[in-house]
Coordinates of C-alpha atoms in Angstrom, one line a residue:
X1 CA -57.1 -128.9 -29.4
X2 CA -54.7 -126.5 -31.1
X3 CA -51.0 -126.4 -30.3
X4 CA -49.9 -123.2 -28.5
X5 CA -47.7 -120.9 -30.4
X6 CA -44.1 -120.6 -29.3
X7 CA -44.5 -117.3 -27.6
X8 CA -47.7 -118.2 -25.6
X9 CA -47.8 -119.2 -22.0
X10 CA -50.6 -120.6 -19.7
X11 CA -53.4 -118.2 -18.7
X12 CA -52.6 -116.5 -15.4
X13 CA -48.9 -116.7 -15.7
X14 CA -46.6 -113.9 -16.7
X15 CA -43.0 -113.1 -17.8
X16 CA -41.1 -110.5 -15.8
X17 CA -39.0 -108.2 -17.9
X18 CA -35.7 -106.9 -16.5
X19 CA -37.3 -103.5 -15.5
X20 CA -40.1 -105.2 -13.6
X21 CA -37.7 -107.7 -12.0
X22 CA -35.6 -104.7 -10.8
X23 CA -38.7 -103.2 -9.2
X24 CA -39.7 -106.6 -7.6
X25 CA -36.2 -107.2 -6.2
X26 CA -36.0 -103.6 -4.8
X27 CA -39.4 -104.1 -3.0
X28 CA -38.4 -107.5 -1.8
X29 CA -35.0 -106.3 -0.4
X30 CA -36.5 -103.1 1.2
X31 CA -39.4 -105.0 2.8
X32 CA -37.3 -107.9 4.1
X33 CA -34.7 -105.6 5.5
X34 CA -37.5 -103.7 7.3
X35 CA -38.9 -107.0 8.7
X36 CA -35.4 -108.0 9.8
X37 CA -35.1 -104.7 11.8
X38 CA -38.2 -105.8 13.7
X39 CA -36.5 -109.1 14.6
X40 CA -38.0 -111.3 12.0
X41 CA -35.8 -114.1 10.5
X42 CA -36.4 -115.2 6.9
X43 CA -37.6 -118.7 6.2
X44 CA -37.9 -120.6 2.8
X45 CA -40.3 -123.6 2.3
X46 CA -40.7 -125.9 -0.7
X47 CA -42.7 -124.9 -3.7
X48 CA -44.5 -128.3 -3.6
X49 CA -46.2 -129.7 -0.5
X50 CA -48.3 -132.7 0.3
X51 CA -52.0 -132.2 -0.3
X52 CA -53.1 -134.2 2.7
X53 CA -51.1 -131.9 5.1
X54 CA -50.4 -128.4 3.9
X55 CA -53.0 -128.5 1.1
X56 CA -56.0 -129.3 3.3
X57 CA -54.7 -126.9 6.0
X58 CA -54.5 -124.0 3.6
X59 CA -57.0 -121.1 3.6
X60 CA -57.3 -121.6 -0.2
X61 CA -60.4 -123.4 -1.4
X62 CA -59.8 -126.8 -2.7
X63 CA -60.9 -125.9 -6.3
X64 CA -58.1 -123.3 -6.4
X65 CA -55.3 -125.6 -5.6
X66 CA -52.9 -126.8 -8.3
X67 CA -52.7 -130.5 -7.7
X68 CA -50.3 -133.0 -9.2
X69 CA -49.2 -136.6 -8.6
X70 CA -45.7 -137.9 -7.8
X71 CA -44.3 -141.2 -9.2
X72 CA -46.0 -143.1 -6.3
X73 CA -49.4 -141.6 -7.0
X74 CA -49.4 -139.3 -3.9
X75 CA -51.3 -136.1 -4.4
X76 CA -49.1 -132.9 -4.1
X77 CA -50.0 -129.2 -4.4
X78 CA -48.1 -126.1 -5.4
X79 CA -48.1 -123.9 -2.3
X80 CA -51.1 -121.5 -2.4
X81 CA -49.8 -119.4 0.6
X82 CA -46.9 -119.5 3.0
X83 CA -48.7 -119.6 6.3
X84 CA -49.7 -123.3 6.2
X85 CA -46.1 -124.4 5.2
X86 CA -44.6 -122.3 8.0
X87 CA -47.1 -123.8 10.4
X88 CA -45.7 -127.2 9.4
X89 CA -42.1 -126.1 10.0
X90 CA -43.0 -124.5 13.4
X91 CA -44.5 -127.8 14.5
X92 CA -41.5 -129.8 13.5
X93 CA -38.1 -128.3 12.8
X94 CA -38.6 -125.3 15.0
X95 CA -40.4 -127.0 17.9
X96 CA -37.4 -126.5 20.3
X97 CA -37.0 -122.8 19.6
X98 CA -37.9 -120.2 22.1
X99 CA -41.3 -118.5 21.7
X100 CA -42.5 -116.2 20.4
X101 CA -41.1 -117.0 16.9
X102 CA -40.8 -114.2 14.4
X103 CA -40.5 -115.4 10.8
X104 CA -40.5 -113.6 7.5
X105 CA -40.7 -114.7 3.8
X106 CA -40.8 -113.7 0.2
X107 CA -41.9 -116.3 -2.3
X108 CA -44.2 -117.1 -5.2
X109 CA -47.5 -118.8 -4.6
X110 CA -50.0 -120.5 -7.0
X111 CA -53.8 -120.5 -7.1
X112 CA -55.8 -121.9 -9.9
X113 CA -58.1 -119.4 -11.6
X114 CA -60.9 -119.3 -14.1
X115 CA -60.1 -118.4 -17.6
X116 CA -60.4 -114.7 -16.9
X117 CA -58.3 -111.8 -18.1
X118 CA -56.3 -109.9 -15.5
X119 CA -56.2 -112.7 -12.8
X120 CA -52.9 -114.2 -11.8
X121 CA -52.3 -117.9 -11.1
X122 CA -48.8 -117.2 -9.9
X123 CA -47.8 -114.2 -7.8
X124 CA -45.5 -113.1 -5.1
X125 CA -46.1 -112.6 -1.4
X126 CA -43.9 -111.0 1.2
X127 CA -45.0 -111.4 4.8
X128 CA -44.4 -112.4 8.4
X129 CA -45.7 -114.8 11.0
X130 CA -45.6 -114.1 14.8
X131 CA -46.1 -117.4 16.6
X132 CA -46.6 -118.1 20.3
X133 CA -48.2 -114.8 21.5
X134 CA -51.9 -114.2 21.7
X135 CA -51.8 -110.7 23.2
X136 CA -53.1 -107.4 21.8
X137 CA -49.4 -106.3 21.7
X138 CA -48.7 -109.1 19.2
X139 CA -51.6 -108.2 16.9
X140 CA -50.6 -104.6 17.1
X141 CA -47.0 -105.4 16.2
X142 CA -48.0 -107.2 13.0
X143 CA -50.3 -104.3 12.0
X144 CA -47.6 -101.7 12.7
X145 CA -45.1 -103.8 10.8
X146 CA -47.5 -104.1 7.9
X147 CA -47.6 -100.3 7.8
X148 CA -43.8 -100.0 7.9
X149 CA -43.5 -102.7 5.2
X150 CA -46.0 -100.9 2.9
X151 CA -43.9 -97.7 3.3
X152 CA -40.7 -99.7 2.6
X153 CA -42.4 -101.0 -0.5
X154 CA -43.0 -97.5 -1.7
X155 CA -46.8 -97.3 -0.8
X156 CA -47.1 -93.8 0.6
X157 CA -50.9 -93.4 0.8
X158 CA -53.0 -96.2 2.3
X159 CA -55.4 -97.3 5.0
X160 CA -55.6 -100.4 7.1
X161 CA -59.1 -101.6 7.8
X162 CA -59.1 -103.7 11.0
X163 CA -61.9 -106.0 12.2
X164 CA -62.5 -109.0 14.5
X165 CA -64.0 -112.4 13.8
X166 CA -65.1 -112.9 17.4
X167 CA -67.4 -109.9 17.4
X168 CA -69.4 -111.0 14.5
X169 CA -69.5 -114.6 15.7
X170 CA -70.8 -113.5 19.1
X171 CA -73.4 -111.1 17.7
X172 CA -74.7 -113.7 15.2
X173 CA -75.0 -116.4 17.9
X174 CA -76.8 -113.9 20.1
X175 CA -79.3 -112.8 17.4
X176 CA -79.8 -116.1 15.5
X177 CA -78.5 -118.8 17.9
X178 CA -77.7 -122.2 16.4
X179 CA -78.7 -121.2 12.8
X180 CA -75.3 -122.1 11.3
X181 CA -76.4 -122.0 7.7
X182 CA -77.9 -118.6 8.1
X183 CA -74.9 -117.3 9.9
X184 CA -72.6 -118.5 7.1
X185 CA -74.8 -116.8 4.5
X186 CA -74.5 -113.5 6.3
X187 CA -70.8 -113.9 6.6
X188 CA -70.5 -114.6 2.9
X189 CA -72.3 -111.3 2.2
X190 CA -69.8 -109.4 4.4
X191 CA -66.8 -111.3 3.0
X192 CA -67.8 -110.4 -0.6
X193 CA -68.7 -106.8 0.3
X194 CA -72.2 -107.6 -1.0
X195 CA -74.1 -105.4 1.4
X196 CA -77.2 -105.5 -0.7
X197 CA -77.2 -109.3 -0.5
X198 CA -76.4 -109.0 3.3
X199 CA -79.5 -106.9 3.8
X200 CA -81.6 -109.3 1.7
X201 CA -80.4 -112.2 3.9
X202 CA -81.4 -110.3 7.0
X203 CA -84.9 -109.7 5.5
X204 CA -85.2 -113.4 4.7
X205 CA -84.8 -114.3 8.4
X206 CA -88.1 -112.6 9.4
X207 CA -86.6 -111.2 12.6
X208 CA -88.3 -108.8 14.9
X209 CA -87.3 -105.2 14.3
X210 CA -84.8 -104.9 17.2
X211 CA -82.9 -108.0 16.1
X212 CA -82.9 -106.9 12.5
X213 CA -81.5 -103.5 13.5
X214 CA -78.7 -105.3 15.4
X215 CA -77.5 -107.1 12.3
X216 CA -77.9 -104.0 10.0
X217 CA -76.0 -101.8 12.5
X218 CA -72.8 -103.8 11.7
X219 CA -72.7 -101.9 8.4
X220 CA -72.3 -98.7 10.3
X221 CA -69.5 -99.8 12.5
X222 CA -66.6 -98.2 10.6
X223 CA -64.4 -95.4 11.8
X224 CA -62.0 -94.6 14.6
X225 CA -61.7 -95.6 18.2
X226 CA -65.3 -94.6 18.8
X227 CA -66.5 -97.7 16.9
X228 CA -65.4 -99.7 19.9
X229 CA -68.0 -97.9 22.1
X230 CA -70.8 -98.3 19.6
X231 CA -70.0 -102.0 19.1
X232 CA -70.0 -102.7 22.8
X233 CA -73.4 -101.2 23.1
X234 CA -74.8 -103.3 20.2
X235 CA -74.3 -106.7 21.7
X236 CA -74.5 -108.3 25.1
X237 CA -72.6 -111.4 24.0
X238 CA -69.6 -112.2 26.1
X239 CA -67.6 -113.3 23.0
X240 CA -68.5 -110.0 21.3
X241 CA -67.5 -108.0 24.3
X242 CA -64.2 -109.7 24.7
X243 CA -63.4 -109.3 21.0
X244 CA -64.1 -105.6 21.1
X245 CA -62.0 -105.1 24.2
X246 CA -59.2 -106.9 22.4
X247 CA -59.6 -104.8 19.3
X248 CA -59.6 -101.6 21.4
X249 CA -56.4 -102.7 23.1
X250 CA -54.8 -103.3 19.8
X251 CA -55.8 -99.8 18.6
X252 CA -54.3 -98.3 21.8
X253 CA -51.0 -100.0 21.1
X254 CA -51.1 -98.7 17.6
X255 CA -51.6 -95.2 19.0
X256 CA -48.4 -95.8 21.1
X257 CA -46.6 -96.8 17.9
X258 CA -47.7 -93.5 16.3
X259 CA -49.4 -95.2 13.3
X260 CA -53.1 -95.1 14.3
X261 CA -53.7 -92.4 11.6
X262 CA -53.3 -95.2 9.0
X263 CA -55.9 -97.5 10.7
X264 CA -59.7 -97.5 10.8
X265 CA -61.9 -100.0 12.6
X266 CA -64.2 -101.8 10.3
X267 CA -66.3 -104.6 11.8
X268 CA -67.7 -105.6 8.4
X269 CA -64.1 -106.7 7.5
X270 CA -63.9 -110.3 8.5
X271 CA -61.3 -111.8 6.1
X272 CA -61.5 -115.5 5.3
X273 CA -63.9 -116.7 8.1
X274 CA -62.9 -120.3 7.7
X275 CA -59.3 -119.4 8.6
X276 CA -59.0 -116.4 10.9
X277 CA -60.0 -116.6 14.6
X278 CA -59.6 -113.1 15.9
X279 CA -58.3 -109.7 14.7
X280 CA -58.2 -109.4 10.9
X281 CA -57.1 -106.6 8.6
X282 CA -56.6 -105.4 5.1
X283 CA -54.5 -102.6 3.6
X284 CA -55.7 -100.5 0.7
X285 CA -53.5 -98.2 -1.3
X286 CA -54.9 -94.9 -2.7
X287 CA -54.2 -96.0 -6.3
X288 CA -56.0 -99.3 -6.0
X289 CA -59.4 -100.6 -5.0
X290 CA -58.2 -104.0 -4.1
X291 CA -56.1 -104.9 -1.0
X292 CA -52.3 -104.6 -1.1
X293 CA -51.9 -106.5 2.1
X294 CA -54.0 -108.7 4.4
X295 CA -53.5 -110.6 7.7
X296 CA -54.9 -111.5 11.1
X297 CA -54.9 -114.0 13.9
X298 CA -55.3 -117.7 13.1
X299 CA -55.0 -119.6 16.4
X300 CA -56.3 -122.9 15.2
X301 CA -54.0 -123.6 12.2
X302 CA -50.8 -124.8 13.8
X303 CA -52.7 -127.4 15.9
X304 CA -53.5 -129.2 12.6
X305 CA -49.8 -130.1 12.6
X306 CA -49.8 -131.4 16.1
X307 CA -48.8 -128.3 18.1
X308 CA -51.3 -125.9 19.8
X309 CA -49.9 -122.3 19.4
X310 CA -51.5 -118.9 18.8
X311 CA -50.3 -117.1 15.8
X312 CA -50.8 -113.9 13.8
X313 CA -49.3 -112.4 10.7
X314 CA -49.8 -110.7 7.3
X315 CA -48.7 -110.8 3.7
X316 CA -48.1 -108.1 1.2
X317 CA -49.6 -108.7 -2.2
X318 CA -46.4 -107.8 -3.9
X319 CA -47.6 -108.1 -7.5
X320 CA -50.3 -105.5 -6.9
X321 CA -47.8 -103.1 -5.5
X322 CA -45.5 -103.7 -8.5
X323 CA -48.2 -103.1 -11.1
X324 CA -50.4 -100.5 -9.4
X325 CA -48.4 -98.4 -7.0
X326 CA -45.7 -96.0 -8.3
X327 CA -44.0 -95.0 -5.1
X328 CA -40.7 -96.6 -5.9
X329 CA -38.9 -95.0 -8.8
X330 CA -36.3 -97.3 -10.2
X331 CA -33.3 -95.6 -11.8
X332 CA -31.5 -98.4 -13.6
X333 CA -27.8 -98.1 -13.3
X334 CA -26.0 -97.8 -16.6
X335 CA -22.9 -99.9 -16.9
X336 CA -19.4 -99.0 -18.0
X337 CA -18.7 -100.2 -21.5
X338 CA -15.2 -101.6 -22.2
X339 CA -14.6 -102.1 -25.9
X340 CA -11.4 -103.7 -27.1
X341 CA -9.6 -105.0 -30.1
X342 CA -8.5 -108.7 -30.3
X343 CA -4.9 -107.8 -29.6
X344 CA -5.8 -106.0 -26.3
X345 CA -8.4 -108.5 -25.1
X346 CA -6.5 -109.6 -22.0
X347 CA -5.8 -106.0 -20.9
X348 CA -9.4 -105.0 -21.3
X349 CA -10.9 -108.0 -19.5
X350 CA -8.5 -107.5 -16.6
X351 CA -9.7 -103.9 -16.2
X352 CA -13.3 -105.2 -16.4
X353 CA -12.7 -107.6 -13.6
X354 CA -11.1 -104.9 -11.5
X355 CA -14.1 -102.5 -11.9
X356 CA -16.5 -105.3 -11.2
X357 CA -14.7 -106.1 -8.0
X358 CA -15.3 -102.5 -6.9
X359 CA -19.0 -102.9 -7.5
X360 CA -19.3 -101.4 -10.9
X361 CA -21.5 -102.9 -13.6
X362 CA -19.4 -103.6 -16.7
X363 CA -20.3 -104.7 -20.2
X364 CA -17.5 -105.7 -22.6
X365 CA -17.6 -105.5 -26.4
X366 CA -15.1 -106.8 -29.0
X367 CA -14.2 -104.5 -31.8
X368 CA -13.4 -105.8 -35.2
X369 CA -10.1 -104.9 -36.9
X370 CA -11.7 -102.1 -38.8
X371 CA -13.1 -100.5 -35.6
X372 CA -16.7 -101.7 -36.0
X373 CA -18.5 -103.5 -33.2
X374 CA -18.7 -107.2 -33.1
X375 CA -22.3 -108.5 -32.8
X376 CA -23.4 -111.7 -31.1
X377 CA -26.2 -111.9 -33.7
X378 CA -25.0 -112.0 -37.3
X379 CA -26.0 -109.0 -39.2
X380 CA -27.3 -106.9 -36.2
X381 CA -25.6 -103.9 -34.7
X382 CA -25.2 -103.7 -31.0
X383 CA -25.9 -100.6 -28.9
X384 CA -25.0 -100.4 -25.2
X385 CA -26.4 -97.5 -23.1
X386 CA -23.3 -96.8 -21.0
X387 CA -22.4 -94.4 -18.3
X388 CA -18.8 -94.4 -19.5
X389 CA -17.0 -95.9 -22.5
X390 CA -13.4 -97.2 -22.2
X391 CA -11.7 -98.3 -25.4
X392 CA -8.7 -100.5 -25.8
X393 CA -7.8 -100.0 -29.5
X394 CA -5.6 -102.0 -31.8
X395 CA -3.0 -99.3 -32.3
X396 CA 0.4 -100.1 -31.1
X397 CA 1.0 -98.8 -27.5
X398 CA -2.4 -97.1 -27.6
X399 CA -4.2 -96.1 -24.5
X400 CA -7.8 -95.9 -23.5

């Protein structure tokens, strides 16, 4: 195995140059401030968690977890999302706080990837969790906040696709009751947006035409509020009917928020079906074909940590916004340059401190006796792009 070169880094990891960091921090600040205005308090959890607790509770498949051993041989993981760690904290340190809990976060997460160009093993997420409320109002709140957060992040043109796990579960149990493997295969097709494979799976079931049509009709259940009516007519399942009623109620609340123009109902959109239990959604920016946010209801997660509470939330895929959306224009603030001779160093540095205390960015530069710039790197000239240049020269009694 060849030794990596000094400038190389592991596949899936990246360096963030100053300009990109400025954009990242701007998005982070704007979005977290938006979430704070909605009553969400920021939480920070460890980068490393126990595999047997947070690792197994995570929605991330086991093969995508970064695992390591501590000095005692206990298996640890790099966090692959923030929802499972927050569920751990809610069940322990926050168990005496009044419900519902509104928590926000911004952090890096890690997921092992194949050796494939363009995939990231470390990336940033900014999101919220709303814990202790199972109402349509709560689900609508996180969708509305996701819309506000995307706008705060500079994403101006986007759509939120909203579905419900309960509808699909109810319909599948009605059409092919007890056939768990076949149900999972159909869900896999929808999850991967493999509609050809989904239809092929239906054909393989050898159903009578009416039942076959029920399953194929899911692919047409995309649109506005009218989808609720069509879906209710498609299935007589109690679970499906309750799920559609809940989804319609969420949409009505979003209408009251005045944001329903950004939302479409898409009952083919099921999210990670091993994780979500109710309403799910994804946000798509006009510039990108992949989601820039995702979320939904996960009422079974927190009970894995010993506390039974409903919960819903979402996460912005911050890296995709940084790289693929150009709504936020970053104008880098040029500093004031204070250059000075050795004799007037103290005077110049005092002025630099004064300007910094007033919020101004200041760069200082020592001038040599002949007036040339001093360089930190021998033999290289320095050039500072400055908004203003102030010079403290070596001449006796000289000014700026």
